[in-house]
Short mmCIF file of C-alpha atoms in Angstrom, two decimals:
data_model
loop_
_atom_site.label_atom_id
_atom_site.label_comp_id
_atom_site.label_asym_id
_atom_site.label_seq_id
_atom_site.Cartn_x
_atom_site.Cartn_y
_atom_site.Cartn_z
CA MET A 674 -25.33 42.73 -12.69
CA SER A 675 -26.94 39.11 -13.36
CA ASP A 676 -29.51 39.48 -10.58
CA LEU A 677 -30.98 42.13 -12.48
CA LEU A 678 -34.49 41.44 -14.39
CA ALA A 679 -33.59 40.31 -18.03
CA PRO A 680 -35.40 41.71 -20.85
CA GLU A 681 -38.60 40.06 -21.96
CA THR A 682 -39.17 39.18 -18.60
CA ILE A 683 -43.18 39.49 -17.82
CA ILE A 684 -43.72 41.45 -14.53
CA HIS A 685 -47.51 40.58 -13.02
CA GLY A 686 -48.54 43.61 -11.49
CA THR A 687 -51.69 44.33 -9.27
CA HIS A 688 -53.79 45.90 -12.32
CA ALA A 689 -51.62 44.95 -15.47
CA GLU A 690 -49.06 42.69 -16.75
CA TYR A 691 -45.51 44.33 -18.06
CA ARG A 692 -42.45 43.20 -20.29
CA ILE A 693 -38.84 44.40 -19.27
CA ILE A 694 -37.52 46.14 -22.72
CA SER A 695 -34.29 47.09 -21.13
CA LEU A 696 -32.41 48.78 -17.83
CA ILE A 697 -32.40 52.62 -17.52
CA GLY A 698 -30.08 52.93 -14.55
CA ARG A 699 -29.18 51.34 -11.35
CA GLY A 700 -28.23 53.33 -8.11
CA GLY A 701 -27.52 52.25 -4.45
CA MET A 702 -31.28 51.61 -3.47
CA GLY A 703 -32.67 50.15 -6.64
CA ALA A 704 -32.97 49.70 -10.37
CA VAL A 705 -35.18 51.45 -13.11
CA TYR A 706 -36.44 49.64 -16.04
CA ARG A 707 -38.26 50.55 -19.29
CA VAL A 708 -41.16 48.48 -19.72
CA LEU A 709 -44.18 47.72 -22.01
CA ARG A 710 -47.61 47.65 -20.42
CA LEU A 711 -49.11 44.91 -22.39
CA ALA A 712 -52.64 45.80 -22.00
CA ASP A 713 -52.24 49.06 -24.22
CA ALA A 714 -48.88 49.02 -25.41
CA THR A 715 -47.84 52.05 -23.93
CA ILE A 716 -44.39 52.72 -22.22
CA TRP A 717 -43.70 53.02 -18.43
CA ALA A 718 -40.79 52.98 -16.10
CA LEU A 719 -40.58 50.18 -13.41
CA LYS A 720 -38.39 51.00 -10.35
CA GLU A 721 -37.63 48.20 -8.18
CA MET A 722 -35.96 48.23 -4.88
CA ARG A 723 -32.84 46.34 -5.12
CA PRO A 724 -30.45 47.09 -2.45
CA ALA A 725 -26.96 45.52 -1.78
CA GLU A 726 -27.07 42.34 -0.33
CA ASP A 727 -24.60 43.07 2.87
CA LEU A 728 -26.92 46.10 3.67
CA PRO A 729 -27.35 46.14 7.63
CA THR A 730 -30.68 45.56 8.66
CA ALA A 731 -31.57 48.89 9.77
CA GLU A 732 -30.29 50.56 6.65
CA LEU A 733 -32.43 48.14 4.89
CA GLU A 734 -35.27 49.23 6.60
CA GLU A 735 -34.67 52.78 6.16
CA ASN A 736 -34.28 52.28 2.34
CA ARG A 737 -37.82 50.45 2.39
CA ARG A 738 -39.33 53.29 4.02
CA LEU A 739 -38.04 55.81 1.69
CA PHE A 740 -39.18 53.73 -1.33
CA PHE A 741 -42.59 53.48 -0.11
CA GLN A 742 -42.58 57.25 1.06
CA GLU A 743 -41.76 58.06 -2.46
CA ALA A 744 -44.48 55.85 -4.06
CA GLU A 745 -46.92 57.26 -1.49
CA LEU A 746 -46.12 60.90 -2.32
CA LEU A 747 -46.33 60.80 -5.73
CA SER A 748 -49.48 58.84 -5.84
CA LYS A 749 -51.29 61.80 -4.49
CA LEU A 750 -49.85 64.29 -6.43
CA SER A 751 -50.84 65.35 -10.22
CA HIS A 752 -48.75 68.08 -11.72
CA PRO A 753 -47.12 68.12 -15.41
CA GLY A 754 -43.78 68.51 -13.57
CA LEU A 755 -43.98 65.39 -11.70
CA PRO A 756 -44.19 61.58 -13.00
CA VAL A 757 -47.44 59.98 -12.48
CA VAL A 758 -47.52 56.61 -10.37
CA ALA A 759 -49.73 53.66 -11.94
CA GLU A 760 -49.48 50.78 -9.22
CA LEU A 761 -47.40 49.66 -6.36
CA PHE A 762 -46.73 45.80 -5.67
CA GLU A 763 -44.27 43.47 -4.97
CA TYR A 764 -42.31 41.27 -7.34
CA GLN A 765 -39.99 38.34 -5.80
CA GLY A 766 -40.22 39.84 -2.42
CA ARG A 767 -39.14 43.40 -3.42
CA PRO A 768 -41.32 46.48 -3.64
CA VAL A 769 -41.97 47.51 -7.27
CA MET A 770 -43.40 50.91 -8.53
CA ILE A 771 -44.73 51.61 -12.02
CA MET A 772 -44.05 55.26 -13.03
CA GLU A 773 -44.51 57.17 -16.05
CA PHE A 774 -41.12 56.91 -18.40
CA VAL A 775 -39.68 60.43 -18.65
CA PRO A 776 -37.74 60.56 -21.93
CA GLY A 777 -34.78 63.05 -22.30
CA GLN A 778 -32.09 63.60 -20.15
CA THR A 779 -31.28 64.99 -16.53
CA LEU A 780 -29.95 68.48 -16.37
CA GLU A 781 -26.80 67.05 -15.22
CA HIS A 782 -26.28 65.19 -18.18
CA ARG A 783 -27.23 68.19 -20.27
CA MET A 784 -24.28 70.10 -18.59
CA ARG A 785 -21.98 67.18 -19.11
CA ASP A 786 -22.65 67.27 -22.70
CA ALA A 787 -22.53 70.97 -23.51
CA ASN A 788 -19.36 71.19 -20.71
CA ALA A 789 -20.50 74.91 -20.81
CA PRO A 790 -22.81 77.03 -18.82
CA LEU A 791 -26.24 77.56 -20.61
CA LEU A 792 -27.67 80.40 -21.83
CA GLU A 793 -28.88 82.43 -19.42
CA GLN A 794 -32.30 83.08 -20.74
CA GLN A 795 -32.80 79.26 -21.17
CA ALA A 796 -31.51 78.86 -17.46
CA VAL A 797 -33.99 81.22 -16.30
CA GLY A 798 -37.14 79.52 -18.10
CA TYR A 799 -35.77 76.13 -16.52
CA GLY A 800 -35.85 78.06 -12.95
CA ILE A 801 -39.62 79.34 -13.70
CA GLN A 802 -40.72 75.73 -14.45
CA LEU A 803 -38.92 74.56 -11.21
CA ALA A 804 -40.43 77.30 -9.34
CA ARG A 805 -43.62 76.48 -10.37
CA ILE A 806 -43.14 72.66 -9.55
CA LEU A 807 -42.05 73.51 -6.03
CA HIS A 808 -45.08 76.10 -5.48
CA TYR A 809 -47.37 73.17 -6.38
CA LEU A 810 -45.91 71.18 -3.53
CA HIS A 811 -45.33 73.55 -0.88
CA THR A 812 -49.33 74.51 -1.40
CA ARG A 813 -50.39 70.89 -0.52
CA THR A 814 -52.18 70.13 2.67
CA PRO A 815 -49.85 69.35 4.53
CA PRO A 816 -46.90 71.48 2.38
CA ILE A 817 -44.40 68.95 0.68
CA ILE A 818 -40.88 70.07 0.97
CA TYR A 819 -38.73 68.24 -1.73
CA ARG A 820 -35.44 68.69 -0.09
CA ASP A 821 -33.11 67.26 -2.86
CA LEU A 822 -33.42 69.88 -5.90
CA LYS A 823 -29.84 69.43 -8.05
CA PRO A 824 -29.32 69.06 -11.72
CA SER A 825 -29.23 65.28 -11.59
CA ASN A 826 -32.78 65.17 -10.03
CA VAL A 827 -34.23 67.10 -13.00
CA MET A 828 -35.28 65.48 -16.06
CA LEU A 829 -35.49 67.63 -19.21
CA THR A 830 -37.84 66.12 -22.01
CA PRO A 831 -37.52 66.53 -25.72
CA GLU A 832 -40.29 69.05 -25.48
CA GLY A 833 -38.34 71.37 -23.08
CA VAL A 834 -40.57 70.33 -19.96
CA LEU A 835 -39.01 69.62 -16.73
CA LYS A 836 -39.87 67.00 -14.54
CA LEU A 837 -38.82 66.22 -10.63
CA ILE A 838 -37.59 62.65 -10.02
CA ASP A 839 -36.29 60.89 -7.00
CA PHE A 840 -38.87 61.76 -4.09
CA GLY A 841 -36.88 59.80 -1.57
CA VAL A 842 -36.29 62.51 0.89
CA ALA A 843 -38.99 64.68 0.38
CA ARG A 844 -40.90 65.47 3.45
CA THR A 845 -44.21 67.01 4.92
CA TYR A 846 -44.02 70.08 6.86
CA LYS A 847 -44.91 69.87 10.63
CA ALA A 848 -45.77 73.26 11.97
CA ARG A 849 -44.37 74.14 15.57
CA LYS A 850 -41.14 71.47 14.94
CA ALA A 851 -38.00 72.61 15.95
CA LYS A 852 -35.73 70.67 13.45
CA ASP A 853 -35.82 67.59 11.11
CA THR A 854 -35.80 64.06 12.45
CA ILE A 855 -33.14 63.16 9.80
CA ALA A 856 -31.02 65.72 8.10
CA MET A 857 -30.68 64.80 4.31
CA GLY A 858 -29.89 66.39 1.09
CA SER A 859 -27.04 67.13 -1.34
CA ALA A 860 -24.08 69.18 -0.05
CA GLY A 861 -23.88 72.54 -1.88
CA TYR A 862 -27.50 72.56 -2.82
CA ALA A 863 -28.75 71.79 0.75
CA PRO A 864 -29.21 75.08 2.93
CA PRO A 865 -27.95 75.23 6.73
CA GLU A 866 -31.17 74.22 8.42
CA GLN A 867 -30.89 70.82 6.33
CA TYR A 868 -27.69 69.97 8.34
CA GLY A 869 -29.80 69.44 11.44
CA LYS A 870 -29.88 73.11 12.53
CA GLY A 871 -33.58 73.38 11.88
CA GLN A 872 -36.68 72.39 10.29
CA THR A 873 -36.77 72.85 6.30
CA ASP A 874 -39.69 74.69 4.85
CA ALA A 875 -40.41 76.15 1.52
CA ARG A 876 -37.54 78.45 1.80
CA SER A 877 -35.19 75.67 2.01
CA ASP A 878 -36.27 74.53 -1.66
CA VAL A 879 -35.77 78.26 -2.61
CA TYR A 880 -32.07 77.94 -1.48
CA ALA A 881 -31.60 74.59 -3.42
CA LEU A 882 -33.17 76.41 -6.69
CA GLY A 883 -30.85 79.32 -6.37
CA ALA A 884 -28.05 76.76 -6.20
CA THR A 885 -29.36 74.60 -9.06
CA LEU A 886 -29.51 77.92 -11.17
CA LEU A 887 -26.05 78.84 -10.02
CA HIS A 888 -24.72 75.47 -11.28
CA LEU A 889 -26.45 75.81 -14.65
CA LEU A 890 -25.16 79.26 -15.20
CA THR A 891 -21.43 78.83 -14.29
CA ASN A 892 -20.82 74.83 -15.01
CA LEU A 893 -19.41 74.83 -11.54
CA PRO A 894 -21.47 72.99 -8.72
CA PRO A 895 -22.10 75.51 -5.69
CA ILE A 896 -19.60 75.35 -2.84
CA PRO A 897 -21.60 74.22 0.47
CA LEU A 898 -23.01 76.79 2.62
CA GLN A 899 -21.68 79.70 0.82
CA THR A 900 -23.61 82.48 -0.48
CA PRO A 901 -22.40 83.74 -3.89
CA THR A 902 -21.14 87.44 -3.41
CA LYS A 903 -22.01 90.33 -5.90
CA GLY A 904 -20.05 90.03 -9.27
CA SER A 905 -18.91 86.40 -8.44
CA ILE A 906 -21.20 84.55 -10.83
CA ARG A 907 -20.69 87.10 -13.57
CA LYS A 908 -17.03 86.82 -13.01
CA LEU A 909 -17.51 83.17 -14.06
CA ASN A 910 -20.00 84.00 -16.79
CA PRO A 911 -19.85 87.47 -18.04
CA SER A 912 -23.22 87.10 -20.00
CA VAL A 913 -25.36 86.81 -16.78
CA ASP A 914 -27.30 89.73 -16.14
CA ALA A 915 -26.69 91.87 -13.10
CA ARG A 916 -30.64 91.20 -12.03
CA THR A 917 -30.18 87.34 -12.27
CA GLU A 918 -27.06 87.19 -10.13
CA GLU A 919 -29.18 89.67 -7.55
CA VAL A 920 -31.76 87.11 -7.59
CA ILE A 921 -29.50 83.78 -7.05
CA ILE A 922 -27.71 85.94 -4.10
CA LYS A 923 -31.01 86.47 -2.56
CA ALA A 924 -32.19 82.80 -3.02
CA MET A 925 -29.02 81.39 -1.60
CA ASN A 926 -28.90 83.53 1.58
CA LEU A 927 -28.00 81.44 4.51
CA ASP A 928 -30.49 83.29 6.61
CA PRO A 929 -34.03 81.69 5.72
CA SER A 930 -35.73 84.85 6.52
CA ARG A 931 -33.76 87.04 3.99
CA ARG A 932 -34.54 84.45 0.89
CA PHE A 933 -37.83 84.95 -1.18
CA SER A 934 -40.64 83.88 1.27
CA SER A 935 -42.08 81.12 -1.06
CA ALA A 936 -41.40 79.93 -4.66
CA ARG A 937 -43.80 81.76 -6.43
CA GLU A 938 -42.03 85.12 -5.06
CA PHE A 939 -38.88 83.49 -6.47
CA GLU A 940 -40.90 82.88 -10.01
CA GLU A 941 -41.77 86.36 -10.18
CA ALA A 942 -38.36 87.70 -9.61
CA LEU A 943 -37.13 85.46 -12.26
CA HIS A 944 -39.83 86.68 -14.61
CA ARG A 945 -38.41 90.09 -14.26
CA CYS A 946 -35.00 88.60 -15.76
CA LEU A 947 -36.50 87.63 -19.15
CA ASP A 948 -35.93 89.49 -22.15
CA ALA A 949 -39.13 88.41 -23.59
CA PRO A 950 -42.41 86.86 -21.98
CA PHE A 951 -42.09 83.34 -20.81
CA VAL A 952 -43.42 80.56 -22.90
CA ASP A 953 -44.61 77.58 -21.14
CA PRO A 954 -43.61 74.29 -22.98
CA VAL A 955 -45.89 72.43 -20.87
CA ALA A 956 -48.72 73.55 -23.07
CA ARG A 957 -47.28 71.53 -25.79
CA ALA A 958 -46.19 68.38 -24.03
CA THR A 959 -47.62 64.86 -24.62
CA PRO A 960 -49.87 63.71 -21.96
CA PRO A 961 -48.54 60.73 -19.89
CA PRO A 962 -50.27 57.30 -20.76
CA PRO A 963 -53.77 56.86 -19.13
CA ILE A 964 -53.60 54.80 -15.58
CA ILE A 965 -55.88 51.56 -16.15
CA PRO A 966 -58.76 51.92 -13.54
CA PRO A 967 -58.04 49.11 -11.00
CA VAL A 968 -59.93 46.00 -10.89
CA VAL A 969 -59.74 45.57 -7.15
CA ALA A 970 -58.54 47.88 -4.57
CA ARG A 971 -54.82 49.08 -4.20
CA PRO A 972 -53.25 47.77 -0.87
CA SER A 973 -52.21 50.70 1.27
CA VAL A 974 -48.53 51.47 1.74
CA GLU A 975 -49.01 50.80 5.56
CA THR A 976 -50.43 46.97 4.41
CA ILE A 977 -47.32 46.44 2.31
CA LEU A 978 -44.82 47.78 4.78
CA GLN A 979 -46.30 45.41 7.65
CA ALA A 980 -46.36 42.38 5.18
CA PRO A 981 -43.41 39.55 5.54
CA VAL A 982 -41.02 39.83 2.89
CA THR A 983 -41.15 36.36 1.41
CA PRO A 984 -38.97 35.82 -1.71
CA VAL A 985 -40.71 33.95 -4.72
CA ALA A 986 -38.63 31.31 -6.34
CA PRO A 987 -38.52 32.13 -9.90
CA SER A 988 -40.35 29.79 -12.42
CA ALA A 989 -37.96 27.13 -13.91
CA THR A 990 -39.72 27.66 -17.14
CA PRO A 991 -39.29 31.19 -18.37
CA PRO A 992 -42.51 33.07 -19.65
CA ALA A 993 -42.97 33.29 -23.02
CA PRO A 994 -42.26 36.54 -25.02
CA PRO A 995 -46.01 38.06 -25.64
CA ALA A 996 -47.26 38.23 -29.14
CA ALA A 997 -46.57 41.39 -30.91
CA PRO A 998 -49.26 44.08 -31.03
CA SER A 999 -51.18 44.50 -34.33
CA GLU A 1000 -50.16 47.59 -36.30
CA GLY A 1001 -52.39 50.51 -35.50
CA HIS A 1002 -52.86 53.80 -36.68
CA THR A 1003 -50.23 56.46 -35.46
CA CYS A 1004 -51.59 59.97 -34.29
CA ALA A 1005 -50.25 62.70 -36.47
CA ARG A 1006 -50.52 65.28 -33.52
CA CYS A 1007 -48.90 63.58 -30.55
CA GLY A 1008 -47.42 60.49 -31.93
CA ARG A 1009 -49.25 57.82 -30.10
CA ILE A 1010 -49.71 54.24 -31.95
CA ASN A 1011 -53.47 53.48 -31.41
CA LYS A 1012 -55.32 50.31 -31.96
CA PRO A 1013 -56.20 49.24 -35.70
CA ASN A 1014 -59.88 50.05 -35.61
CA ALA A 1015 -59.49 53.35 -33.27
CA ARG A 1016 -61.05 56.49 -35.22
CA PHE A 1017 -59.83 59.00 -32.60
CA CYS A 1018 -56.36 58.93 -30.56
CA ALA A 1019 -56.62 57.77 -26.87
CA GLY A 1020 -53.80 60.13 -25.98
CA CYS A 1021 -54.81 63.62 -27.36
CA GLY A 1022 -58.37 62.81 -28.83
CA ALA A 1023 -57.42 63.93 -32.71
CA PRO A 1024 -59.11 62.06 -35.40
CA LEU A 1025 -57.07 59.36 -36.92
CA SER A 1026 -57.02 58.70 -40.66
CA ALA A 1027 -56.12 55.24 -42.34
CA ALA A 1028 -53.69 57.24 -44.65
CA ILE A 1029 -51.68 60.04 -43.29
CA ALA A 1030 -50.17 62.61 -45.89
CA ALA A 1031 -46.37 63.24 -45.75
CA PRO A 1032 -45.24 66.09 -43.43
CA ARG A 1033 -44.63 69.37 -44.89
CA LEU A 1034 -43.01 72.60 -44.03
CA ILE A 1035 -44.59 75.88 -44.46
CA VAL A 1036 -41.69 78.35 -44.99
CA THR A 1037 -42.18 81.96 -44.50
CA SER A 1038 -39.43 85.11 -44.73
CA PRO A 1039 -39.61 88.60 -45.73
CA ARG A 1040 -38.90 87.79 -49.45
CA SER A 1041 -41.62 84.69 -49.79
CA THR A 1042 -43.99 81.92 -48.52
CA PHE A 1043 -43.72 78.75 -50.00
CA GLU A 1044 -44.14 74.71 -49.12
CA GLN A 1045 -41.84 71.74 -48.84
CA LYS A 1046 -42.79 68.18 -48.34
CA ILE A 1047 -40.81 66.06 -46.19
CA GLU A 1048 -40.34 63.01 -48.52
CA ARG A 1049 -37.15 61.81 -47.41
CA THR A 1050 -35.03 62.11 -44.39
CA PRO A 1051 -32.98 63.62 -42.95
CA LEU A 1052 -33.80 66.99 -44.30
CA ARG A 1053 -30.85 69.59 -43.64
CA ILE A 1054 -31.56 73.21 -43.43
CA GLY A 1055 -28.95 75.84 -44.20
CA ARG A 1056 -27.30 77.65 -46.75
CA ARG A 1057 -25.60 76.30 -49.59
CA ASP A 1058 -22.06 76.57 -50.33
CA PRO A 1059 -21.01 75.73 -54.05
CA ARG A 1060 -17.37 75.90 -53.43
CA GLN A 1061 -18.05 72.83 -50.78
CA HIS A 1062 -20.66 71.35 -52.99
CA HIS A 1063 -23.11 71.84 -49.95
CA TYR A 1064 -26.63 71.94 -50.99
CA PRO A 1065 -29.13 71.50 -48.19
CA GLU A 1066 -32.70 70.03 -48.97
CA LEU A 1067 -34.19 73.21 -47.56
CA ASP A 1068 -31.76 76.22 -48.70
CA LEU A 1069 -32.19 79.31 -46.85
CA ALA A 1070 -29.61 81.08 -48.86
CA GLU A 1071 -32.03 83.64 -50.44
CA HIS A 1072 -34.32 84.24 -47.60
CA ASP A 1073 -32.42 84.82 -44.14
CA ARG A 1074 -29.89 87.45 -45.07
CA GLY A 1075 -26.87 85.23 -44.06
CA ILE A 1076 -27.98 84.38 -40.53
CA ALA A 1077 -28.42 80.65 -41.04
CA SER A 1078 -25.44 78.33 -40.90
CA ARG A 1079 -24.53 76.03 -43.80
CA HIS A 1080 -25.07 73.10 -41.34
CA HIS A 1081 -27.63 74.92 -39.31
CA ALA A 1082 -30.22 72.18 -38.65
CA MET A 1083 -31.88 68.78 -39.58
CA ILE A 1084 -35.22 67.10 -39.36
CA ASP A 1085 -34.96 63.54 -39.05
CA ARG A 1086 -37.32 60.50 -38.66
CA ASN A 1087 -37.31 58.74 -35.30
CA GLY A 1088 -39.71 55.72 -35.47
CA ASP A 1089 -43.28 57.15 -35.39
CA HIS A 1090 -41.79 60.97 -34.89
CA TYR A 1091 -40.13 63.55 -36.52
CA ILE A 1092 -37.62 65.19 -34.65
CA LEU A 1093 -35.64 68.64 -35.25
CA VAL A 1094 -31.76 68.90 -34.38
CA ASP A 1095 -29.68 72.13 -34.30
CA LEU A 1096 -26.40 71.31 -35.64
CA GLY A 1097 -24.36 73.73 -33.52
CA SER A 1098 -25.38 76.69 -35.44
CA THR A 1099 -23.82 80.23 -35.07
CA ASN A 1100 -27.13 82.07 -34.36
CA GLY A 1101 -29.05 79.29 -33.03
CA THR A 1102 -32.64 77.67 -33.47
CA LEU A 1103 -35.86 78.76 -31.92
CA VAL A 1104 -39.08 76.35 -31.48
CA ASN A 1105 -42.30 78.22 -30.48
CA GLY A 1106 -40.17 80.95 -29.01
CA THR A 1107 -37.61 78.99 -27.23
CA PRO A 1108 -34.07 78.51 -27.98
CA LEU A 1109 -33.41 74.74 -28.94
CA PRO A 1110 -30.19 73.39 -27.34
CA PRO A 1111 -27.58 72.43 -29.69
CA HIS A 1112 -27.35 68.63 -30.81
CA GLN A 1113 -30.62 68.00 -28.55
CA LYS A 1114 -33.77 66.13 -30.25
CA HIS A 1115 -36.93 68.06 -30.33
CA HIS A 1116 -39.95 65.91 -30.93
CA LEU A 1117 -41.93 67.93 -33.43
CA ARG A 1118 -45.53 68.11 -33.56
CA SER A 1119 -48.09 69.60 -36.05
CA GLY A 1120 -48.07 73.25 -35.57
CA ASP A 1121 -44.70 73.85 -34.28
CA ARG A 1122 -43.00 76.85 -35.48
CA ILE A 1123 -39.29 76.74 -36.00
CA ARG A 1124 -37.38 80.29 -36.18
CA ILE A 1125 -34.00 80.78 -37.91
CA GLY A 1126 -33.19 84.40 -38.51
CA GLU A 1127 -36.02 86.18 -40.23
CA VAL A 1128 -37.47 82.61 -41.46
CA GLU A 1129 -40.30 81.10 -40.03
CA ILE A 1130 -40.89 77.39 -40.71
CA GLU A 1131 -43.96 75.85 -39.54
CA PHE A 1132 -43.86 72.11 -39.53
CA ARG A 1133 -47.55 70.29 -40.63
CA TRP A 1134 -48.59 66.77 -40.67
CA GLY A 1135 -51.98 65.37 -40.86
#
């Protein structure tokens, strides 16, 4: 691990400078770091190609090709479910990509933490989000086939937005081609045609999405090249509706012609499995940091690929850490830290105030409506229990007819943001109509509506 980039290291990109904050993760092909862009103090992810030293030349070149293929694909795309790419350059002879930093956890980690299947309605909502991302990719010219959809390649942000990561094996669809040049993907999630038996198309991603939903609803990875049978999913998870099971079975048919013909058709089928209209969390998500306009033209992928790899000797004197940015205004709407003299937020455009009032909760129940300021954190929400001397700061004992748990939820301060956490309550917590997974942090924004039984709590700030 000593060869990794150390914290506080300054990386000079093509258009900006970045300071390494910490390592996010490392795989066989490279490492990903959390970095600070010095020009505007925004957080980004730096992905560096760093393969094993003993890798054969042919495999090294293939990894290099996949790295630039991912950068090239993402740089041409613009969708809330895909990370933004800011720039591509080389550092010390290694390809580097600056990408949008996506907070949260993968669906794989979400499953591991829960150690149980997801709620059916929540999993169906995730399926709708993923189907929309796939539909966007499939309707590009030429179409882009993702080819590696699985829980570990899907990030779940605190706002409940899903983003696809790792485009290393994605490819553009080539009409009239019998099969793919290289068969790649993950066992269990890949359809038969991805094993060298044909060319992958939109229906291949439909299969992978069905397999992903199967995993989310059973907490078991799918068996390679095996379509679930009627009743098999409900046997593992009796709470799954027969309609949802039928949709997954059709999506995972081994014959592409018998699956849904497109991600859009798959999405429409998932909508029919919902008990209530789908609420898209993308509408309330924080927009990614702006890309700094280039001062000079960005070199093409072909130019970088053809350039010789010349390792750059590290400087004998380590660069001095940059001066800490001056304290600025924090936007009450999106949480962005702006420049001290800014009048409007650079992230969402909201007007900034030098003095921001304490956030408050507007609590509405069948019995009354009242306001409670958040003057100290953590603020616990639940029902009092005099026998155990448990008195939450927001006591719903007389407002929710016994639906709230004694330790139901909590609002806490996390840096410049306020977060909501469901503490494993019996009846759950809704945020803007969407169930909040237990023990998962939700970044609160002014106007968010929290629902606990018959009580609605509106978070207001600014």
